[in-house]
Amino acid sequence: MSDLFIYQLIIVFFAVASAFFSSIETAIMSSRRISIETLSKKGNSNAIRSLNILDNLEDAIGMVLIGNNISNIAATAFLTYVVTKVYSYNDTQLLLITVIQTMFILLFCEIGPKIISKGNSESFLMFFSLPVVFLMKFFKPLIRIALFFSETITGIFKIKQGEVSPIK
């Protein structure tokens, strides 16, 4: 297997991961809790895990943001490496690739997956509840650091959660 093929597989992997994280974000935010609770009471294990995800919303959203950023940055880095090293693209060609990649990520890794997920939020969340719970645990240390950083910033700027500040 050539290095180019491996890099292409890595780029596709991270693009798919980005689409996954984007769709999960919408599924988490759009799911009707009552529908999942009904299935949970009937013993549906996917619904039980999904309720756990909804009960830990900060961790779930933190996992999505971290995972999506890692995926997008990695896909971009590998694509940039490939087009500069393998194809020896110049600055103008690299700019064109950047524009094309940005449009691709927006359409196929952000907007498209969110539209698909929005229409089937509960089913989508329940279907992917096992990997989501795993990723929440895997990213837990990074989520804690991000939440600490967020709390520090809100403390420094004296921002109170849920409070609307007047424009000064």
PDB file of C-alpha atoms in Angstrom:
ATOM      1  CA  MET A   1       0.000   0.000   0.000  1.00  0.00           C
ATOM      2  CA  SER A   2       1.387   3.380  -0.958  1.00  0.00           C
ATOM      3  CA  ASP A   3       1.799   6.280   1.420  1.00  0.00           C
ATOM      4  CA  LEU A   4      -0.562   8.354  -0.716  1.00  0.00           C
ATOM      5  CA  PHE A   5      -3.337   5.770  -0.328  1.00  0.00           C
ATOM      6  CA  ILE A   6      -2.822   5.671   3.445  1.00  0.00           C
ATOM      7  CA  TYR A   7      -3.003   9.471   3.636  1.00  0.00           C
ATOM      8  CA  GLN A   8      -6.181   9.428   1.555  1.00  0.00           C
ATOM      9  CA  LEU A   9      -7.719   6.872   3.923  1.00  0.00           C
ATOM     10  CA  ILE A  10      -6.761   9.039   6.900  1.00  0.00           C
ATOM     11  CA  ILE A  11      -8.359  12.104   5.279  1.00  0.00           C
ATOM     12  CA  VAL A  12     -11.569  10.158   4.571  1.00  0.00           C
ATOM     13  CA  PHE A  13     -11.577   8.780   8.146  1.00  0.00           C
ATOM     14  CA  PHE A  14     -11.371  12.264   9.649  1.00  0.00           C
ATOM     15  CA  ALA A  15     -14.020  13.626   7.260  1.00  0.00           C
ATOM     16  CA  VAL A  16     -16.386  10.816   8.284  1.00  0.00           C
ATOM     17  CA  ALA A  17     -15.545  11.456  11.947  1.00  0.00           C
ATOM     18  CA  SER A  18     -16.371  15.144  11.480  1.00  0.00           C
ATOM     19  CA  ALA A  19     -19.732  14.235   9.928  1.00  0.00           C
ATOM     20  CA  PHE A  20     -20.379  11.867  12.836  1.00  0.00           C
ATOM     21  CA  PHE A  21     -19.665  14.523  15.470  1.00  0.00           C
ATOM     22  CA  SER A  22     -21.788  17.120  13.661  1.00  0.00           C
ATOM     23  CA  SER A  23     -24.753  14.775  13.377  1.00  0.00           C
ATOM     24  CA  ILE A  24     -24.461  13.686  17.006  1.00  0.00           C
ATOM     25  CA  GLU A  25     -24.424  17.311  18.137  1.00  0.00           C
ATOM     26  CA  THR A  26     -27.753  17.931  16.404  1.00  0.00           C
ATOM     27  CA  ALA A  27     -29.188  14.638  17.659  1.00  0.00           C
ATOM     28  CA  ILE A  28     -28.300  15.544  21.245  1.00  0.00           C
ATOM     29  CA  MET A  29     -29.744  19.049  21.021  1.00  0.00           C
ATOM     30  CA  SER A  30     -32.880  18.060  19.060  1.00  0.00           C
ATOM     31  CA  SER A  31     -33.921  14.836  20.772  1.00  0.00           C
ATOM     32  CA  ARG A  32     -37.231  14.830  22.604  1.00  0.00           C
ATOM     33  CA  ARG A  33     -36.446  13.537  26.041  1.00  0.00           C
ATOM     34  CA  ILE A  34     -39.989  12.238  26.608  1.00  0.00           C
ATOM     35  CA  SER A  35     -39.739   9.887  23.608  1.00  0.00           C
ATOM     36  CA  ILE A  36     -36.475   8.453  24.863  1.00  0.00           C
ATOM     37  CA  GLU A  37     -37.805   8.153  28.433  1.00  0.00           C
ATOM     38  CA  THR A  38     -40.782   6.143  27.178  1.00  0.00           C
ATOM     39  CA  LEU A  39     -38.479   3.655  25.469  1.00  0.00           C
ATOM     40  CA  SER A  40     -36.152   3.637  28.464  1.00  0.00           C
ATOM     41  CA  LYS A  41     -39.006   2.591  30.760  1.00  0.00           C
ATOM     42  CA  LYS A  42     -39.615  -0.349  28.430  1.00  0.00           C
ATOM     43  CA  GLY A  43     -36.014  -1.466  29.002  1.00  0.00           C
ATOM     44  CA  ASN A  44     -34.476  -0.299  25.716  1.00  0.00           C
ATOM     45  CA  SER A  45     -30.719  -0.203  26.469  1.00  0.00           C
ATOM     46  CA  ASN A  46     -30.018   2.341  23.722  1.00  0.00           C
ATOM     47  CA  ALA A  47     -32.654   4.640  25.225  1.00  0.00           C
ATOM     48  CA  ILE A  48     -31.152   4.213  28.701  1.00  0.00           C
ATOM     49  CA  ARG A  49     -27.705   5.186  27.365  1.00  0.00           C
ATOM     50  CA  SER A  50     -29.246   8.097  25.454  1.00  0.00           C
ATOM     51  CA  LEU A  51     -30.823   9.418  28.657  1.00  0.00           C
ATOM     52  CA  ASN A  52     -27.403   9.208  30.285  1.00  0.00           C
ATOM     53  CA  ILE A  53     -26.031  11.325  27.445  1.00  0.00           C
ATOM     54  CA  LEU A  54     -28.817  13.897  27.845  1.00  0.00           C
ATOM     55  CA  ASP A  55     -28.292  13.935  31.629  1.00  0.00           C
ATOM     56  CA  ASN A  56     -24.620  14.805  31.063  1.00  0.00           C
ATOM     57  CA  LEU A  57     -25.150  17.495  28.453  1.00  0.00           C
ATOM     58  CA  GLU A  58     -21.978  19.490  29.208  1.00  0.00           C
ATOM     59  CA  ASP A  59     -19.828  16.400  28.801  1.00  0.00           C
ATOM     60  CA  ALA A  60     -21.676  15.355  25.631  1.00  0.00           C
ATOM     61  CA  ILE A  61     -21.343  18.754  23.983  1.00  0.00           C
ATOM     62  CA  GLY A  62     -17.723  19.017  25.140  1.00  0.00           C
ATOM     63  CA  MET A  63     -16.996  15.634  23.549  1.00  0.00           C
ATOM     64  CA  VAL A  64     -18.652  16.732  20.299  1.00  0.00           C
ATOM     65  CA  LEU A  65     -16.715  20.005  20.136  1.00  0.00           C
ATOM     66  CA  ILE A  66     -13.373  18.382  20.931  1.00  0.00           C
ATOM     67  CA  GLY A  67     -13.953  15.480  18.529  1.00  0.00           C
ATOM     68  CA  ASN A  68     -15.149  17.717  15.714  1.00  0.00           C
ATOM     69  CA  ASN A  69     -12.221  20.108  16.098  1.00  0.00           C
ATOM     70  CA  ILE A  70      -9.706  17.259  16.138  1.00  0.00           C
ATOM     71  CA  SER A  71     -11.342  15.725  13.054  1.00  0.00           C
ATOM     72  CA  ASN A  72     -11.477  18.959  11.062  1.00  0.00           C
ATOM     73  CA  ILE A  73      -7.946  20.022  11.953  1.00  0.00           C
ATOM     74  CA  ALA A  74      -6.508  16.567  11.223  1.00  0.00           C
ATOM     75  CA  ALA A  75      -8.309  16.280   7.870  1.00  0.00           C
ATOM     76  CA  THR A  76      -7.049  19.727   6.910  1.00  0.00           C
ATOM     77  CA  ALA A  77      -3.499  19.000   8.024  1.00  0.00           C
ATOM     78  CA  PHE A  78      -3.284  15.705   6.135  1.00  0.00           C
ATOM     79  CA  LEU A  79      -4.814  17.185   2.979  1.00  0.00           C
ATOM     80  CA  THR A  80      -2.415  20.125   3.097  1.00  0.00           C
ATOM     81  CA  TYR A  81       0.501  17.736   3.545  1.00  0.00           C
ATOM     82  CA  VAL A  82      -0.588  15.591   0.607  1.00  0.00           C
ATOM     83  CA  VAL A  83      -1.137  18.451  -1.830  1.00  0.00           C
ATOM     84  CA  THR A  84       2.118  20.193  -0.932  1.00  0.00           C
ATOM     85  CA  LYS A  85       4.415  17.151  -0.729  1.00  0.00           C
ATOM     86  CA  VAL A  86       2.933  14.673  -3.179  1.00  0.00           C
ATOM     87  CA  TYR A  87       1.519  17.025  -5.802  1.00  0.00           C
ATOM     88  CA  SER A  88       3.889  19.959  -5.204  1.00  0.00           C
ATOM     89  CA  TYR A  89       1.071  22.495  -5.448  1.00  0.00           C
ATOM     90  CA  ASN A  90       2.009  26.150  -5.443  1.00  0.00           C
ATOM     91  CA  ASP A  91       0.385  28.841  -3.272  1.00  0.00           C
ATOM     92  CA  THR A  92      -2.443  29.601  -5.708  1.00  0.00           C
ATOM     93  CA  GLN A  93      -3.317  25.933  -6.124  1.00  0.00           C
ATOM     94  CA  LEU A  94      -3.147  25.448  -2.360  1.00  0.00           C
ATOM     95  CA  LEU A  95      -5.568  28.363  -1.895  1.00  0.00           C
ATOM     96  CA  LEU A  96      -7.971  26.738  -4.350  1.00  0.00           C
ATOM     97  CA  ILE A  97      -7.707  23.403  -2.501  1.00  0.00           C
ATOM     98  CA  THR A  98      -8.404  25.238   0.782  1.00  0.00           C
ATOM     99  CA  VAL A  99     -11.563  26.818  -0.669  1.00  0.00           C
ATOM    100  CA  ILE A 100     -12.733  23.470  -2.067  1.00  0.00           C
ATOM    101  CA  GLN A 101     -11.995  21.688   1.210  1.00  0.00           C
ATOM    102  CA  THR A 102     -13.833  24.345   3.200  1.00  0.00           C
ATOM    103  CA  MET A 103     -16.912  23.965   0.999  1.00  0.00           C
ATOM    104  CA  PHE A 104     -16.680  20.165   1.253  1.00  0.00           C
ATOM    105  CA  ILE A 105     -16.439  20.244   5.056  1.00  0.00           C
ATOM    106  CA  LEU A 106     -19.314  22.719   5.341  1.00  0.00           C
ATOM    107  CA  LEU A 107     -21.629  20.781   3.037  1.00  0.00           C
ATOM    108  CA  PHE A 108     -20.759  17.148   3.725  1.00  0.00           C
ATOM    109  CA  CYS A 109     -19.294  17.202   7.234  1.00  0.00           C
ATOM    110  CA  GLU A 110     -21.403  19.923   8.880  1.00  0.00           C
ATOM    111  CA  ILE A 111     -24.646  20.961   7.176  1.00  0.00           C
ATOM    112  CA  GLY A 112     -25.606  17.661   5.513  1.00  0.00           C
ATOM    113  CA  PRO A 113     -25.153  15.472   8.596  1.00  0.00           C
ATOM    114  CA  LYS A 114     -27.038  17.995  10.755  1.00  0.00           C
ATOM    115  CA  ILE A 115     -29.997  18.021   8.345  1.00  0.00           C
ATOM    116  CA  ILE A 116     -30.115  14.217   8.291  1.00  0.00           C
ATOM    117  CA  SER A 117     -29.788  13.978  12.064  1.00  0.00           C
ATOM    118  CA  LYS A 118     -32.404  16.667  12.742  1.00  0.00           C
ATOM    119  CA  GLY A 119     -35.109  14.606  11.057  1.00  0.00           C
ATOM    120  CA  ASN A 120     -34.350  11.488  13.108  1.00  0.00           C
ATOM    121  CA  SER A 121     -32.833  12.863  16.313  1.00  0.00           C
ATOM    122  CA  GLU A 122     -33.982  10.252  18.813  1.00  0.00           C
ATOM    123  CA  SER A 123     -33.288   7.289  16.518  1.00  0.00           C
ATOM    124  CA  PHE A 124     -29.910   8.697  15.595  1.00  0.00           C
ATOM    125  CA  LEU A 125     -28.915   9.328  19.206  1.00  0.00           C
ATOM    126  CA  MET A 126     -30.066   5.902  20.333  1.00  0.00           C
ATOM    127  CA  PHE A 127     -28.339   4.127  17.431  1.00  0.00           C
ATOM    128  CA  PHE A 128     -25.011   5.818  18.205  1.00  0.00           C
ATOM    129  CA  SER A 129     -25.412   5.923  22.001  1.00  0.00           C
ATOM    130  CA  LEU A 130     -22.728   3.289  22.659  1.00  0.00           C
ATOM    131  CA  PRO A 131     -19.905   5.041  20.758  1.00  0.00           C
ATOM    132  CA  VAL A 132     -21.048   8.415  22.136  1.00  0.00           C
ATOM    133  CA  VAL A 133     -20.838   7.175  25.744  1.00  0.00           C
ATOM    134  CA  PHE A 134     -17.435   5.635  25.001  1.00  0.00           C
ATOM    135  CA  LEU A 135     -16.154   8.887  23.473  1.00  0.00           C
ATOM    136  CA  MET A 136     -17.510  10.889  26.415  1.00  0.00           C
ATOM    137  CA  LYS A 137     -15.417   8.720  28.730  1.00  0.00           C
ATOM    138  CA  PHE A 138     -12.394   8.769  26.419  1.00  0.00           C
ATOM    139  CA  PHE A 139     -12.403  12.569  26.131  1.00  0.00           C
ATOM    140  CA  LYS A 140     -13.298  13.111  29.822  1.00  0.00           C
ATOM    141  CA  PRO A 141      -9.873  14.550  30.789  1.00  0.00           C
ATOM    142  CA  LEU A 142      -9.944  17.020  27.884  1.00  0.00           C
ATOM    143  CA  ILE A 143     -13.575  17.898  28.642  1.00  0.00           C
ATOM    144  CA  ARG A 144     -12.656  18.661  32.262  1.00  0.00           C
ATOM    145  CA  ILE A 145      -9.785  20.911  31.149  1.00  0.00           C
ATOM    146  CA  ALA A 146     -12.057  22.721  28.665  1.00  0.00           C
ATOM    147  CA  LEU A 147     -14.781  23.205  31.300  1.00  0.00           C
ATOM    148  CA  PHE A 148     -12.228  24.497  33.812  1.00  0.00           C
ATOM    149  CA  PHE A 149     -10.917  26.942  31.213  1.00  0.00           C
ATOM    150  CA  SER A 150     -14.478  28.029  30.407  1.00  0.00           C
ATOM    151  CA  GLU A 151     -15.326  28.558  34.091  1.00  0.00           C
ATOM    152  CA  THR A 152     -12.104  30.524  34.581  1.00  0.00           C
ATOM    153  CA  ILE A 153     -12.915  32.840  31.691  1.00  0.00           C
ATOM    154  CA  THR A 154     -16.504  33.367  32.845  1.00  0.00           C
ATOM    155  CA  GLY A 155     -15.150  34.119  36.317  1.00  0.00           C
ATOM    156  CA  ILE A 156     -12.600  36.627  35.055  1.00  0.00           C
ATOM    157  CA  PHE A 157     -15.230  38.462  33.022  1.00  0.00           C
ATOM    158  CA  LYS A 158     -17.866  38.016  35.746  1.00  0.00           C
ATOM    159  CA  ILE A 159     -20.297  36.321  33.375  1.00  0.00           C
ATOM    160  CA  LYS A 160     -23.229  34.684  35.106  1.00  0.00           C
ATOM    161  CA  GLN A 161     -24.820  31.740  33.341  1.00  0.00           C
ATOM    162  CA  GLY A 162     -28.291  32.440  31.995  1.00  0.00           C
ATOM    163  CA  GLU A 163     -28.033  36.143  32.688  1.00  0.00           C
ATOM    164  CA  VAL A 164     -28.548  38.577  29.847  1.00  0.00           C
ATOM    165  CA  SER A 165     -26.256  41.575  30.121  1.00  0.00           C
ATOM    166  CA  PRO A 166     -27.340  44.954  28.794  1.00  0.00           C
ATOM    167  CA  ILE A 167     -25.391  46.490  25.934  1.00  0.00           C
ATOM    168  CA  LYS A 168     -23.174  49.244  27.247  1.00  0.00           C
TER     169      LYS A 168
END
